[in-house]
Amino acid sequence: LRKWQRARPILDEAVTECGRINHELAPWALHIAGKAAERLSDEVVAANIYRKQMKDHATHRLADDGAYFVTRHLVEDQKDLDKAEAELKQFVNQFPDGDMMDRAIFFVAIHAFNDARYEQALRVLELEGKLGKQTHNFRNMGRTEYWKARILGKLKRPDDAQNQYLSAMKKYPLSWYSVLAYSRLKELNPKVAAQEAKNLYTTPTTI
């Protein structure tokens, strides 16, 4: 029912008791207790709970959810992008197959970009190369390529930016980020953008 204030002491008891007997629901008790603390704006306590989740249940599927929250906490609440980057590197090594890790990477990268910390943003996005197989969907297809291109443009590397825009278009031609990449590439190099769009979207004539 999302009555977090009422639920919180019950969840604290669940964390203690489930942990004491090593119950299979102990990771869930921690996860929901962390969520309750977060919803009540007790961010430091929530971060400590999620860190305990990662330490005590490192192989559970919720462990990387904890890593994602801690990463956000370091950026949003602690305002410490350097620490977020350093810890994120550890989280990526620890949870390379976690389904929340690509979100954590993008979260740090986009905040670094918004703060004009372009070299850092690019380094963070490069961490995606260390992840295992990720599930792509309409929200993130081509996202990394597109934002790498944006960053490279800010770093005065137009040729590299163009290649990343083209990569987004070619790998995910029907995605939203492909459309964005085409729009940016059209500003950068109208001739190349027009030719690539023609190659990608023209249906071959069959006889």
PDB file of N, CA, C and O in Angstrom, residues 1-8 11 31-47 49-50 68-69 72 76-77:
ATOM      1  N   LEU A   1       0.814  -1.208   0.000  1.00  0.00           N
ATOM      2  CA  LEU A   1       0.000   0.000   0.000  1.00  0.00           C
ATOM      3  C   LEU A   1       0.857   1.272   0.000  1.00  0.00           C
ATOM      4  O   LEU A   1       0.326   2.370   0.036  1.00  0.00           O
ATOM      5  N   ARG A   2       2.159   1.118   0.026  1.00  0.00           N
ATOM      6  CA  ARG A   2       3.104   2.245  -0.003  1.00  0.00           C
ATOM      7  C   ARG A   2       2.972   3.168   1.210  1.00  0.00           C
ATOM      8  O   ARG A   2       3.214   4.377   1.109  1.00  0.00           O
ATOM      9  N   LYS A   3       2.578   2.609   2.309  1.00  0.00           N
ATOM     10  CA  LYS A   3       2.528   3.385   3.554  1.00  0.00           C
ATOM     11  C   LYS A   3       3.872   3.205   4.251  1.00  0.00           C
ATOM     12  O   LYS A   3       4.024   2.437   5.205  1.00  0.00           O
ATOM     13  N   TRP A   4       4.847   3.949   3.755  1.00  0.00           N
ATOM     14  CA  TRP A   4       6.238   3.713   4.118  1.00  0.00           C
ATOM     15  C   TRP A   4       6.518   3.978   5.593  1.00  0.00           C
ATOM     16  O   TRP A   4       7.291   3.241   6.219  1.00  0.00           O
ATOM     17  N   GLN A   5       5.932   5.011   6.149  1.00  0.00           N
ATOM     18  CA  GLN A   5       6.173   5.325   7.556  1.00  0.00           C
ATOM     19  C   GLN A   5       5.724   4.184   8.454  1.00  0.00           C
ATOM     20  O   GLN A   5       6.418   3.803   9.397  1.00  0.00           O
ATOM     21  N   ARG A   6       4.576   3.642   8.144  1.00  0.00           N
ATOM     22  CA  ARG A   6       4.049   2.529   8.931  1.00  0.00           C
ATOM     23  C   ARG A   6       4.847   1.249   8.686  1.00  0.00           C
ATOM     24  O   ARG A   6       5.052   0.443   9.603  1.00  0.00           O
ATOM     25  N   ALA A   7       5.295   1.087   7.455  1.00  0.00           N
ATOM     26  CA  ALA A   7       5.992  -0.151   7.097  1.00  0.00           C
ATOM     27  C   ALA A   7       7.421  -0.212   7.627  1.00  0.00           C
ATOM     28  O   ALA A   7       7.950  -1.305   7.874  1.00  0.00           O
ATOM     29  N   ARG A   8       8.030   0.952   7.823  1.00  0.00           N
ATOM     30  CA  ARG A   8       9.468   0.960   8.089  1.00  0.00           C
ATOM     31  C   ARG A   8       9.890   0.163   9.321  1.00  0.00           C
ATOM     32  O   ARG A   8      10.823  -0.658   9.219  1.00  0.00           O
ATOM     33  N   LEU A  11       9.642  -3.480   8.543  1.00  0.00           N
ATOM     34  CA  LEU A  11      10.702  -3.903   7.633  1.00  0.00           C
ATOM     35  C   LEU A  11      12.035  -4.041   8.361  1.00  0.00           C
ATOM     36  O   LEU A  11      12.804  -4.971   8.088  1.00  0.00           O
ATOM     37  N   HIS A  31      15.978  -5.049   0.489  1.00  0.00           N
ATOM     38  CA  HIS A  31      15.647  -4.221  -0.669  1.00  0.00           C
ATOM     39  C   HIS A  31      14.461  -3.297  -0.368  1.00  0.00           C
ATOM     40  O   HIS A  31      14.515  -2.096  -0.655  1.00  0.00           O
ATOM     41  N   ILE A  32      13.422  -3.846   0.221  1.00  0.00           N
ATOM     42  CA  ILE A  32      12.232  -3.041   0.487  1.00  0.00           C
ATOM     43  C   ILE A  32      12.480  -2.080   1.649  1.00  0.00           C
ATOM     44  O   ILE A  32      11.968  -0.953   1.661  1.00  0.00           O
ATOM     45  N   ALA A  33      13.299  -2.490   2.616  1.00  0.00           N
ATOM     46  CA  ALA A  33      13.659  -1.579   3.708  1.00  0.00           C
ATOM     47  C   ALA A  33      14.443  -0.388   3.165  1.00  0.00           C
ATOM     48  O   ALA A  33      14.245   0.760   3.592  1.00  0.00           O
ATOM     49  N   GLY A  34      15.323  -0.654   2.220  1.00  0.00           N
ATOM     50  CA  GLY A  34      16.066   0.432   1.583  1.00  0.00           C
ATOM     51  C   GLY A  34      15.144   1.358   0.818  1.00  0.00           C
ATOM     52  O   GLY A  34      15.284   2.587   0.868  1.00  0.00           O
ATOM     53  N   LYS A  35      14.174   0.765   0.141  1.00  0.00           N
ATOM     54  CA  LYS A  35      13.221   1.571  -0.616  1.00  0.00           C
ATOM     55  C   LYS A  35      12.379   2.443   0.321  1.00  0.00           C
ATOM     56  O   LYS A  35      12.103   3.611   0.017  1.00  0.00           O
ATOM     57  N   ALA A  36      11.986   1.870   1.468  1.00  0.00           N
ATOM     58  CA  ALA A  36      11.194   2.642   2.432  1.00  0.00           C
ATOM     59  C   ALA A  36      11.996   3.833   2.950  1.00  0.00           C
ATOM     60  O   ALA A  36      11.487   4.957   3.039  1.00  0.00           O
ATOM     61  N   ALA A  37      13.255   3.599   3.303  1.00  0.00           N
ATOM     62  CA  ALA A  37      14.099   4.694   3.784  1.00  0.00           C
ATOM     63  C   ALA A  37      14.271   5.756   2.708  1.00  0.00           C
ATOM     64  O   ALA A  37      14.233   6.965   2.982  1.00  0.00           O
ATOM     65  N   GLU A  38      14.421   5.313   1.475  1.00  0.00           N
ATOM     66  CA  GLU A  38      14.575   6.252   0.358  1.00  0.00           C
ATOM     67  C   GLU A  38      13.313   7.091   0.184  1.00  0.00           C
ATOM     68  O   GLU A  38      13.381   8.311   0.021  1.00  0.00           O
ATOM     69  N   ARG A  39      12.154   6.440   0.225  1.00  0.00           N
ATOM     70  CA  ARG A  39      10.891   7.160   0.041  1.00  0.00           C
ATOM     71  C   ARG A  39      10.652   8.189   1.158  1.00  0.00           C
ATOM     72  O   ARG A  39       9.991   9.195   0.951  1.00  0.00           O
ATOM     73  N   LEU A  40      11.227   7.932   2.317  1.00  0.00           N
ATOM     74  CA  LEU A  40      11.087   8.844   3.447  1.00  0.00           C
ATOM     75  C   LEU A  40      12.247   9.833   3.530  1.00  0.00           C
ATOM     76  O   LEU A  40      12.452  10.486   4.542  1.00  0.00           O
ATOM     77  N   SER A  41      13.012   9.903   2.430  1.00  0.00           N
ATOM     78  CA  SER A  41      14.127  10.858   2.292  1.00  0.00           C
ATOM     79  C   SER A  41      15.244  10.629   3.302  1.00  0.00           C
ATOM     80  O   SER A  41      15.992  11.558   3.621  1.00  0.00           O
ATOM     81  N   ASP A  42      15.366   9.420   3.786  1.00  0.00           N
ATOM     82  CA  ASP A  42      16.482   9.068   4.668  1.00  0.00           C
ATOM     83  C   ASP A  42      17.545   8.402   3.800  1.00  0.00           C
ATOM     84  O   ASP A  42      17.795   7.196   3.892  1.00  0.00           O
ATOM     85  N   GLU A  43      18.169   9.207   2.953  1.00  0.00           N
ATOM     86  CA  GLU A  43      19.015   8.690   1.891  1.00  0.00           C
ATOM     87  C   GLU A  43      20.275   7.980   2.391  1.00  0.00           C
ATOM     88  O   GLU A  43      20.697   6.984   1.817  1.00  0.00           O
ATOM     89  N   VAL A  44      20.878   8.501   3.454  1.00  0.00           N
ATOM     90  CA  VAL A  44      22.105   7.877   3.971  1.00  0.00           C
ATOM     91  C   VAL A  44      21.808   6.494   4.510  1.00  0.00           C
ATOM     92  O   VAL A  44      22.551   5.535   4.248  1.00  0.00           O
ATOM     93  N   VAL A  45      20.731   6.369   5.272  1.00  0.00           N
ATOM     94  CA  VAL A  45      20.341   5.055   5.798  1.00  0.00           C
ATOM     95  C   VAL A  45      20.024   4.114   4.643  1.00  0.00           C
ATOM     96  O   VAL A  45      20.431   2.939   4.654  1.00  0.00           O
ATOM     97  N   ALA A  46      19.308   4.615   3.644  1.00  0.00           N
ATOM     98  CA  ALA A  46      18.981   3.780   2.487  1.00  0.00           C
ATOM     99  C   ALA A  46      20.254   3.283   1.804  1.00  0.00           C
ATOM    100  O   ALA A  46      20.362   2.105   1.449  1.00  0.00           O
ATOM    101  N   ALA A  47      21.230   4.163   1.633  1.00  0.00           N
ATOM    102  CA  ALA A  47      22.486   3.769   0.992  1.00  0.00           C
ATOM    103  C   ALA A  47      23.201   2.696   1.810  1.00  0.00           C
ATOM    104  O   ALA A  47      23.755   1.733   1.251  1.00  0.00           O
ATOM    105  N   ILE A  49      21.808   0.511   3.766  1.00  0.00           N
ATOM    106  CA  ILE A  49      21.053  -0.740   3.608  1.00  0.00           C
ATOM    107  C   ILE A  49      21.413  -1.402   2.278  1.00  0.00           C
ATOM    108  O   ILE A  49      21.650  -2.616   2.209  1.00  0.00           O
ATOM    109  N   TYR A  50      21.474  -0.606   1.220  1.00  0.00           N
ATOM    110  CA  TYR A  50      21.802  -1.176  -0.090  1.00  0.00           C
ATOM    111  C   TYR A  50      23.243  -1.681  -0.138  1.00  0.00           C
ATOM    112  O   TYR A  50      23.537  -2.670  -0.822  1.00  0.00           O
ATOM    113  N   TYR A  68      22.917   0.399  -8.127  1.00  0.00           N
ATOM    114  CA  TYR A  68      22.308   1.505  -8.863  1.00  0.00           C
ATOM    115  C   TYR A  68      21.877   2.614  -7.906  1.00  0.00           C
ATOM    116  O   TYR A  68      22.140   3.802  -8.156  1.00  0.00           O
ATOM    117  N   PHE A  69      21.243   2.246  -6.791  1.00  0.00           N
ATOM    118  CA  PHE A  69      20.807   3.278  -5.851  1.00  0.00           C
ATOM    119  C   PHE A  69      22.006   4.003  -5.242  1.00  0.00           C
ATOM    120  O   PHE A  69      22.001   5.230  -5.128  1.00  0.00           O
ATOM    121  N   ARG A  72      23.351   6.518  -7.609  1.00  0.00           N
ATOM    122  CA  ARG A  72      22.505   7.713  -7.664  1.00  0.00           C
ATOM    123  C   ARG A  72      22.672   8.570  -6.410  1.00  0.00           C
ATOM    124  O   ARG A  72      22.697   9.798  -6.485  1.00  0.00           O
ATOM    125  N   GLU A  76      23.368  12.406  -6.696  1.00  0.00           N
ATOM    126  CA  GLU A  76      22.277  13.333  -6.370  1.00  0.00           C
ATOM    127  C   GLU A  76      22.400  13.941  -4.979  1.00  0.00           C
ATOM    128  O   GLU A  76      22.167  15.136  -4.800  1.00  0.00           O
ATOM    129  N   ASP A  77      22.746  13.108  -4.001  1.00  0.00           N
ATOM    130  CA  ASP A  77      22.747  13.565  -2.614  1.00  0.00           C
ATOM    131  C   ASP A  77      24.125  14.028  -2.150  1.00  0.00           C
ATOM    132  O   ASP A  77      24.249  15.042  -1.463  1.00  0.00           O
TER     133      ASP A  77
END
